[in-house]
Short mmCIF file of C-alpha atoms in Angstrom, two decimals:
data_model
loop_
_atom_site.label_atom_id
_atom_site.label_comp_id
_atom_site.label_asym_id
_atom_site.label_seq_id
_atom_site.Cartn_x
_atom_site.Cartn_y
_atom_site.Cartn_z
CA UNK P 18 53.27 179.60 -129.74
CA UNK P 19 55.15 176.57 -128.43
CA UNK P 20 51.87 174.75 -127.75
CA UNK P 21 50.69 175.53 -131.26
CA UNK P 22 53.92 174.13 -132.73
CA UNK P 23 53.59 170.97 -130.65
CA UNK P 24 49.95 170.59 -131.69
CA UNK P 25 50.79 171.08 -135.37
CA UNK P 26 53.56 168.48 -135.13
CA UNK P 27 51.24 165.99 -133.42
CA UNK P 28 48.60 166.52 -136.11
CA UNK P 29 51.20 166.03 -138.85
CA UNK P 30 52.42 162.82 -137.22
CA UNK P 31 48.87 161.50 -136.95
CA UNK P 32 48.12 162.36 -140.57
CA UNK P 33 51.29 160.60 -141.69
CA UNK P 34 50.42 157.57 -139.57
CA UNK P 35 46.95 157.51 -141.13
CA UNK P 36 48.46 157.68 -144.61
CA UNK P 37 50.80 154.78 -143.88
CA UNK P 38 47.98 152.76 -142.31
CA UNK P 39 45.73 153.45 -145.31
CA UNK P 40 48.50 152.36 -147.68
CA UNK P 41 49.03 149.13 -145.74
CA UNK P 42 45.31 148.39 -145.79
CA UNK P 43 45.09 149.16 -149.52
CA UNK P 44 48.09 146.90 -150.10
CA UNK P 45 46.22 143.95 -148.60
CA UNK P 46 43.38 144.31 -151.10
CA UNK P 47 45.58 145.21 -154.05
CA UNK P 48 47.98 142.38 -153.19
CA UNK P 49 45.09 139.93 -153.30
CA UNK P 50 43.95 141.33 -156.63
CA UNK P 51 47.51 141.27 -157.97
CA UNK P 52 47.98 137.64 -156.91
CA UNK P 53 44.72 136.51 -158.49
CA UNK P 54 45.43 138.47 -161.66
CA UNK P 55 48.91 136.90 -161.86
CA UNK P 56 47.48 133.38 -161.56
CA UNK P 57 44.79 134.06 -164.16
CA UNK P 58 47.16 135.75 -166.60
CA UNK P 59 49.85 133.08 -166.24
CA UNK P 60 47.25 130.37 -166.77
CA UNK P 61 45.91 132.21 -169.81
CA UNK P 62 49.40 132.67 -171.24
CA UNK P 63 50.17 128.96 -170.83
CA UNK P 64 46.85 127.80 -172.30
CA UNK P 65 47.02 130.17 -175.28
CA UNK P 66 50.78 129.78 -175.63
CA UNK P 67 50.95 133.55 -175.96
CA UNK P 68 53.26 135.45 -173.57
CA UNK P 69 51.63 138.76 -174.60
CA UNK P 70 48.77 137.86 -172.24
CA UNK P 71 51.17 138.63 -169.37
CA UNK P 72 51.57 142.25 -170.48
CA UNK P 73 49.09 143.68 -167.90
CA UNK P 74 51.37 142.33 -165.17
CA UNK P 75 53.94 145.03 -165.93
CA UNK P 76 51.95 148.10 -164.81
CA UNK P 77 50.31 146.11 -162.00
CA UNK P 78 53.73 145.15 -160.66
CA UNK P 79 54.81 148.81 -160.61
CA UNK P 80 51.71 149.80 -158.63
CA UNK P 81 52.19 146.89 -156.24
CA UNK P 82 55.88 147.75 -155.73
CA UNK P 83 55.08 151.40 -155.06
CA UNK P 84 52.37 150.56 -152.53
CA UNK P 85 54.61 148.03 -150.78
CA UNK P 86 57.47 150.52 -150.62
CA UNK P 87 55.12 153.17 -149.23
CA UNK P 88 53.61 150.88 -146.59
CA UNK P 89 56.55 148.74 -145.52
CA UNK P 90 59.65 149.99 -147.34
CA UNK P 91 61.82 153.06 -147.22
CA UNK P 92 59.87 155.35 -149.56
CA UNK P 93 58.91 157.83 -146.85
CA UNK P 94 62.52 158.00 -145.63
CA UNK P 95 63.74 158.66 -149.17
CA UNK P 96 61.06 161.33 -149.64
CA UNK P 97 62.07 162.94 -146.34
CA UNK P 98 65.72 162.92 -147.40
CA UNK P 99 64.91 164.51 -150.74
CA UNK P 100 62.74 167.14 -149.04
CA UNK P 101 65.60 167.98 -146.68
CA UNK P 102 67.93 168.23 -149.68
CA UNK P 103 65.53 170.64 -151.39
CA UNK P 104 65.26 172.75 -148.23
CA UNK P 105 69.05 172.85 -147.88
CA UNK P 106 70.21 173.31 -151.46
CA UNK P 107 67.26 174.44 -153.60
CA UNK P 108 65.27 176.73 -151.34
CA UNK P 109 64.53 179.11 -154.24
CA UNK P 110 62.08 176.48 -155.54
CA UNK P 111 59.99 177.06 -152.42
CA UNK P 112 59.41 180.77 -152.94
CA UNK P 113 55.81 181.80 -153.45
CA UNK P 114 54.79 183.68 -156.58
CA UNK P 115 54.85 187.44 -155.85
CA UNK P 116 56.76 186.71 -152.62
CA UNK P 117 55.44 185.77 -149.20
CA UNK P 118 52.07 187.01 -148.00
CA UNK P 119 52.19 190.03 -145.73
CA UNK P 120 49.68 191.42 -143.30
CA UNK P 121 49.03 194.28 -145.71
CA UNK P 122 48.25 191.82 -148.53
CA UNK P 123 45.78 189.98 -146.34
CA UNK P 124 44.11 193.23 -145.30
CA UNK P 125 43.73 194.32 -148.94
CA UNK P 126 42.14 190.97 -149.79
CA UNK P 127 39.87 191.10 -146.75
CA UNK P 128 38.72 194.65 -147.52
CA UNK P 129 38.12 193.91 -151.20
CA UNK P 130 36.10 190.82 -150.29
CA UNK P 131 34.06 192.68 -147.68
CA UNK P 132 33.24 195.40 -150.25
CA UNK P 133 32.25 192.69 -152.71
CA UNK P 134 29.74 191.22 -150.28
CA UNK P 135 28.40 194.59 -149.14
CA UNK P 136 27.78 195.84 -152.70
CA UNK P 137 25.68 192.82 -153.63
#
């Protein structure tokens, strides 16, 4: 059981590391797009003398900020803190519908599924 727990923790750490690495890689491409879009939109706003041309920068800046916070900021630490808060103070939110699965529930499901496949 201890080995299984260690293995599960290692897999979780690797998955989290992959998620962070993916976010950082995505940020490189999105950052380039965001920079080019900013230059084009600012140039367009100046040439047309219309600041409304800059409007697409608003949602793009939110996406860029989120990705940066996820890859290099403290987003994961804040998420972890909130998850710990939920576990400590709001554990009723984590209850499964109809309660936790039991061995008997699994056996009923297994038997009903095996009958389903045998009858057909």
